[in-house]
CSV table of C-alpha atoms in Angstrom, one decimal:
chain,number,residue,atom,x,y,z
A,27,UNK,CA,-178.3,-63.0,-83.2
A,28,UNK,CA,-174.8,-62.3,-84.7
A,29,UNK,CA,-173.2,-65.1,-86.7
A,30,UNK,CA,-169.9,-64.6,-84.8
A,31,UNK,CA,-170.2,-63.7,-81.2
A,32,UNK,CA,-167.2,-62.4,-79.2
A,33,UNK,CA,-167.2,-62.2,-75.3
A,34,UNK,CA,-166.3,-59.9,-73.6
A,35,UNK,CA,-166.6,-56.9,-75.7
A,36,UNK,CA,-164.5,-54.8,-73.6
A,37,UNK,CA,-161.9,-55.8,-70.9
A,38,UNK,CA,-159.7,-53.8,-68.6
A,39,UNK,CA,-157.0,-55.8,-66.8
A,40,UNK,CA,-153.7,-55.7,-65.0
A,41,UNK,CA,-150.3,-56.7,-66.0
A,42,UNK,CA,-149.8,-60.5,-65.1
A,43,UNK,CA,-153.4,-61.5,-65.1
A,44,UNK,CA,-154.8,-64.3,-67.3
A,45,UNK,CA,-157.3,-63.4,-69.7
A,46,UNK,CA,-159.5,-65.5,-71.9
A,47,UNK,CA,-161.4,-64.0,-75.0
A,48,UNK,CA,-164.3,-66.3,-76.3
A,49,UNK,CA,-165.7,-66.7,-79.9
A,50,UNK,CA,-168.6,-68.7,-80.8
A,51,UNK,CA,-170.2,-68.9,-84.3
A,52,UNK,CA,-173.6,-70.2,-85.7
A,53,UNK,CA,-172.3,-70.1,-89.4
A,54,UNK,CA,-171.4,-73.8,-89.4
A,55,UNK,CA,-167.9,-72.9,-90.7
A,56,UNK,CA,-164.9,-75.3,-90.0
A,57,UNK,CA,-162.4,-72.6,-90.0
A,58,UNK,CA,-161.8,-70.1,-87.2
A,59,UNK,CA,-159.1,-67.3,-86.7
A,60,UNK,CA,-158.1,-64.8,-84.1
A,61,UNK,CA,-156.6,-61.7,-85.3
A,62,UNK,CA,-155.2,-58.6,-83.3
A,63,UNK,CA,-155.7,-55.0,-84.7
A,64,UNK,CA,-153.5,-52.2,-83.6
A,65,UNK,CA,-153.8,-48.7,-85.0
A,66,UNK,CA,-152.4,-48.2,-88.4
A,67,UNK,CA,-151.2,-51.8,-88.5
A,68,UNK,CA,-154.3,-53.4,-89.9
A,69,UNK,CA,-155.2,-57.2,-88.7
A,70,UNK,CA,-152.4,-59.5,-87.8
A,71,UNK,CA,-153.1,-63.3,-87.5
A,72,UNK,CA,-152.4,-64.7,-84.1
A,73,UNK,CA,-154.0,-68.3,-84.4
A,74,UNK,CA,-156.0,-70.2,-86.8
A,75,UNK,CA,-157.9,-73.4,-86.7
A,76,UNK,CA,-159.2,-75.5,-89.8
A,77,UNK,CA,-161.1,-78.0,-87.7
A,78,UNK,CA,-161.5,-79.2,-84.0
A,79,UNK,CA,-158.1,-81.0,-84.2
A,80,UNK,CA,-156.0,-78.5,-86.1
A,81,UNK,CA,-154.4,-75.5,-84.4
A,82,UNK,CA,-151.8,-73.4,-86.2
A,83,UNK,CA,-149.7,-70.4,-85.3
A,84,UNK,CA,-150.0,-67.4,-87.1
A,85,UNK,CA,-147.9,-64.1,-87.5
A,86,UNK,CA,-147.8,-63.2,-83.9
A,87,UNK,CA,-148.6,-66.1,-81.6
A,88,UNK,CA,-146.1,-65.4,-78.9
A,89,UNK,CA,-147.8,-64.7,-75.5
A,90,UNK,CA,-151.0,-66.1,-76.8
A,91,UNK,CA,-152.6,-69.7,-76.9
A,92,UNK,CA,-155.9,-70.9,-78.2
A,93,UNK,CA,-158.3,-73.7,-77.6
A,94,UNK,CA,-161.0,-75.1,-80.2
A,95,UNK,CA,-163.4,-76.8,-77.7
A,96,UNK,CA,-166.0,-77.6,-80.6
A,97,UNK,CA,-166.7,-76.6,-84.2
A,98,UNK,CA,-168.5,-73.6,-83.0
A,99,UNK,CA,-166.1,-72.4,-80.3
A,100,UNK,CA,-162.7,-71.0,-80.3
A,101,UNK,CA,-161.2,-69.1,-77.5
A,102,UNK,CA,-158.0,-67.1,-77.2
A,103,UNK,CA,-156.0,-66.9,-73.9
A,104,UNK,CA,-153.2,-64.5,-72.6
A,105,UNK,CA,-151.7,-66.4,-69.7
A,106,UNK,CA,-149.9,-63.3,-68.2
A,107,UNK,CA,-151.1,-60.1,-69.9
A,108,UNK,CA,-148.8,-57.3,-70.7
A,109,UNK,CA,-149.5,-53.8,-71.7
A,110,UNK,CA,-148.4,-54.2,-75.2
A,111,UNK,CA,-151.1,-56.7,-75.7
A,112,UNK,CA,-153.6,-53.9,-75.6
A,113,UNK,CA,-155.3,-54.0,-78.7
A,114,UNK,CA,-158.7,-54.9,-80.6
A,115,UNK,CA,-159.1,-58.5,-81.1
A,116,UNK,CA,-161.3,-60.1,-83.7
A,117,UNK,CA,-162.5,-63.7,-84.3
A,118,UNK,CA,-163.4,-64.8,-87.8
A,119,UNK,CA,-164.8,-67.7,-89.6
A,120,UNK,CA,-164.8,-69.1,-93.1
A,121,UNK,CA,-165.6,-72.0,-95.2
A,122,UNK,CA,-162.8,-74.3,-96.5
A,123,UNK,CA,-162.6,-72.7,-99.9
A,124,UNK,CA,-159.7,-70.7,-101.8
A,125,UNK,CA,-161.7,-67.6,-101.6
A,126,UNK,CA,-161.3,-67.6,-98.0
A,127,UNK,CA,-164.2,-65.0,-97.3
A,128,UNK,CA,-164.3,-64.3,-93.7
A,129,UNK,CA,-167.1,-63.5,-91.3
A,130,UNK,CA,-165.9,-61.3,-88.5
A,131,UNK,CA,-167.1,-60.8,-84.8
A,132,UNK,CA,-167.7,-57.4,-83.5
A,133,UNK,CA,-164.4,-57.4,-81.8
A,134,UNK,CA,-163.1,-57.5,-78.1
A,135,UNK,CA,-161.3,-54.4,-76.8
A,136,UNK,CA,-158.5,-55.4,-74.5
A,137,UNK,CA,-156.7,-52.9,-72.3
A,138,UNK,CA,-153.9,-54.2,-70.1
A,139,UNK,CA,-152.7,-51.7,-67.5
B,10,UNK,CA,-143.2,-62.0,-96.9
B,11,UNK,CA,-146.3,-60.2,-98.2
B,12,UNK,CA,-146.7,-56.6,-97.2
B,13,UNK,CA,-149.8,-54.4,-97.9
B,14,UNK,CA,-149.7,-50.6,-97.6
B,15,UNK,CA,-152.9,-48.3,-97.8
B,16,UNK,CA,-152.4,-44.8,-98.7
B,17,UNK,CA,-153.7,-42.3,-97.5
B,18,UNK,CA,-154.1,-43.4,-93.7
B,19,UNK,CA,-156.9,-40.8,-93.5
B,20,UNK,CA,-159.1,-38.9,-96.0
B,21,UNK,CA,-161.7,-36.3,-95.4
B,22,UNK,CA,-163.9,-35.1,-98.2
B,23,UNK,CA,-167.2,-33.2,-98.6
B,24,UNK,CA,-170.4,-35.0,-99.5
B,25,UNK,CA,-171.0,-35.9,-103.2
B,26,UNK,CA,-167.2,-36.2,-104.2
B,27,UNK,CA,-165.8,-39.2,-106.0
B,28,UNK,CA,-162.8,-40.5,-104.4
B,29,UNK,CA,-160.0,-43.3,-104.7
B,30,UNK,CA,-158.6,-45.3,-102.0
B,31,UNK,CA,-155.2,-47.1,-102.8
B,32,UNK,CA,-153.8,-50.5,-101.8
B,33,UNK,CA,-150.3,-52.0,-102.8
B,34,UNK,CA,-148.8,-55.1,-102.0
B,35,UNK,CA,-145.3,-56.4,-102.5
B,36,UNK,CA,-145.7,-60.0,-103.8
B,37,UNK,CA,-147.7,-60.1,-106.8
B,38,UNK,CA,-148.4,-63.9,-106.8
B,39,UNK,CA,-151.9,-63.4,-105.1
B,40,UNK,CA,-154.7,-65.7,-105.2
B,41,UNK,CA,-157.3,-62.7,-104.6
B,42,UNK,CA,-157.6,-59.4,-103.1
B,43,UNK,CA,-160.5,-58.2,-101.0
B,44,UNK,CA,-161.8,-54.9,-99.7
B,45,UNK,CA,-163.5,-54.5,-96.3
B,46,UNK,CA,-165.3,-51.9,-94.5
B,47,UNK,CA,-164.9,-51.4,-90.6
B,48,UNK,CA,-167.4,-49.4,-88.6
B,49,UNK,CA,-166.6,-48.3,-85.1
B,50,UNK,CA,-167.4,-51.0,-82.6
B,51,UNK,CA,-168.3,-53.6,-85.3
B,52,UNK,CA,-166.5,-56.2,-87.1
B,53,UNK,CA,-165.3,-56.1,-90.7
B,54,UNK,CA,-167.7,-56.4,-93.6
B,55,UNK,CA,-166.6,-57.6,-97.1
B,56,UNK,CA,-167.2,-55.4,-99.7
B,57,UNK,CA,-165.6,-56.7,-102.9
B,58,UNK,CA,-163.5,-59.7,-103.9
B,59,UNK,CA,-161.3,-59.7,-106.9
B,60,UNK,CA,-159.9,-62.9,-108.1
B,61,UNK,CA,-156.4,-62.7,-109.4
B,62,UNK,CA,-157.6,-63.3,-113.0
B,63,UNK,CA,-160.1,-60.4,-112.6
B,64,UNK,CA,-159.3,-56.7,-113.4
B,65,UNK,CA,-162.3,-55.2,-111.4
B,66,UNK,CA,-165.2,-55.8,-109.5
B,67,UNK,CA,-168.3,-53.4,-108.9
B,68,UNK,CA,-171.0,-53.3,-106.4
B,69,UNK,CA,-173.3,-50.2,-106.3
B,70,UNK,CA,-171.4,-47.0,-106.0
B,71,UNK,CA,-168.1,-49.0,-105.4
B,72,UNK,CA,-165.7,-50.2,-107.9
B,73,UNK,CA,-162.5,-52.1,-107.1
B,74,UNK,CA,-159.7,-52.6,-109.6
B,75,UNK,CA,-156.8,-54.7,-109.5
B,76,UNK,CA,-153.4,-54.7,-111.4
B,77,UNK,CA,-151.5,-57.5,-110.3
B,78,UNK,CA,-148.3,-56.9,-112.2
B,79,UNK,CA,-147.9,-53.8,-110.5
B,80,UNK,CA,-149.1,-54.8,-107.1
B,81,UNK,CA,-151.8,-52.2,-107.1
B,82,UNK,CA,-155.5,-52.0,-106.2
B,83,UNK,CA,-157.9,-49.1,-106.1
B,84,UNK,CA,-161.2,-48.7,-104.5
B,85,UNK,CA,-163.4,-46.0,-106.1
B,86,UNK,CA,-166.4,-44.7,-104.4
B,87,UNK,CA,-168.7,-42.6,-106.5
B,88,UNK,CA,-170.9,-39.8,-105.0
B,89,UNK,CA,-169.7,-40.1,-101.6
B,90,UNK,CA,-172.2,-39.9,-98.7
B,91,UNK,CA,-171.7,-39.4,-94.9
B,92,UNK,CA,-172.8,-43.0,-94.4
B,93,UNK,CA,-169.7,-44.1,-96.3
B,94,UNK,CA,-167.6,-42.7,-93.3
B,95,UNK,CA,-165.6,-45.8,-92.0
B,96,UNK,CA,-162.2,-47.3,-92.1
B,97,UNK,CA,-161.6,-49.3,-95.5
B,98,UNK,CA,-159.0,-52.2,-95.4
B,99,UNK,CA,-157.8,-54.2,-98.1
B,100,UNK,CA,-156.4,-57.7,-97.8
B,101,UNK,CA,-154.6,-60.2,-100.1
B,102,UNK,CA,-154.1,-64.0,-100.1
B,103,UNK,CA,-150.8,-65.1,-101.7
B,104,UNK,CA,-150.6,-68.3,-103.6
B,105,UNK,CA,-148.2,-69.7,-101.2
B,106,UNK,CA,-150.6,-69.8,-98.3
B,107,UNK,CA,-154.2,-69.4,-97.4
B,108,UNK,CA,-154.1,-66.5,-95.1
B,109,UNK,CA,-155.2,-63.0,-95.6
B,110,UNK,CA,-152.5,-60.2,-95.1
B,111,UNK,CA,-154.2,-56.8,-94.3
B,112,UNK,CA,-153.2,-53.4,-94.9
B,113,UNK,CA,-153.3,-50.7,-92.2
B,114,UNK,CA,-156.6,-49.2,-93.5
B,115,UNK,CA,-157.8,-45.8,-94.7
B,116,UNK,CA,-160.0,-43.9,-92.3
B,117,UNK,CA,-162.7,-42.0,-94.4
B,118,UNK,CA,-164.7,-39.2,-93.3
B,119,UNK,CA,-167.4,-37.8,-95.6
B,120,UNK,CA,-168.7,-34.4,-94.3
B,121,UNK,CA,-172.4,-33.5,-95.1
């Protein structure tokens, strides 16, 4: 089993629909992250959480919300999806150290029509 | 705000060539720099991590260098192979925060 598991792997939805992307990890890491990747733009941080009671906005949090249900689970929600949220979404985890070496999930490809 | 740029955006080379991927960053006050590999349909895999006090790191056929004062890093791949075909991303952590800022990536294709 993968250390960081994302579901669904692919999703096509319509404008205005609510979408939830889920992430679970078996690494035992406290820190979890949601990134968005668009072609040529690298990865941009949406939200991050350093422990269950800690949620922080990243660079591009508008239109997104998150929930840290447990140490191992971190979900990303789009309350009302719009076409420019079409992207590849990655969940990642890390240990609380300065090196910040991340372990990534395989990604969730979201298409909003 | 830290900005990370990778040039070229795409590169195609014949098998066996030595090649260099470039990464530049605007804020030299970095904590470390990392190079990642991304394969289609998969997540990112960390290749090399260079601390700000280091000049280079090596792993097998990969060598990454860091020139913090000029805001540059290079990833050198020796004797390229078709299995090296992937997207390579660099990312930095600035001293002011603990978050990674990624470049846009270089898509590499090594032809047999």
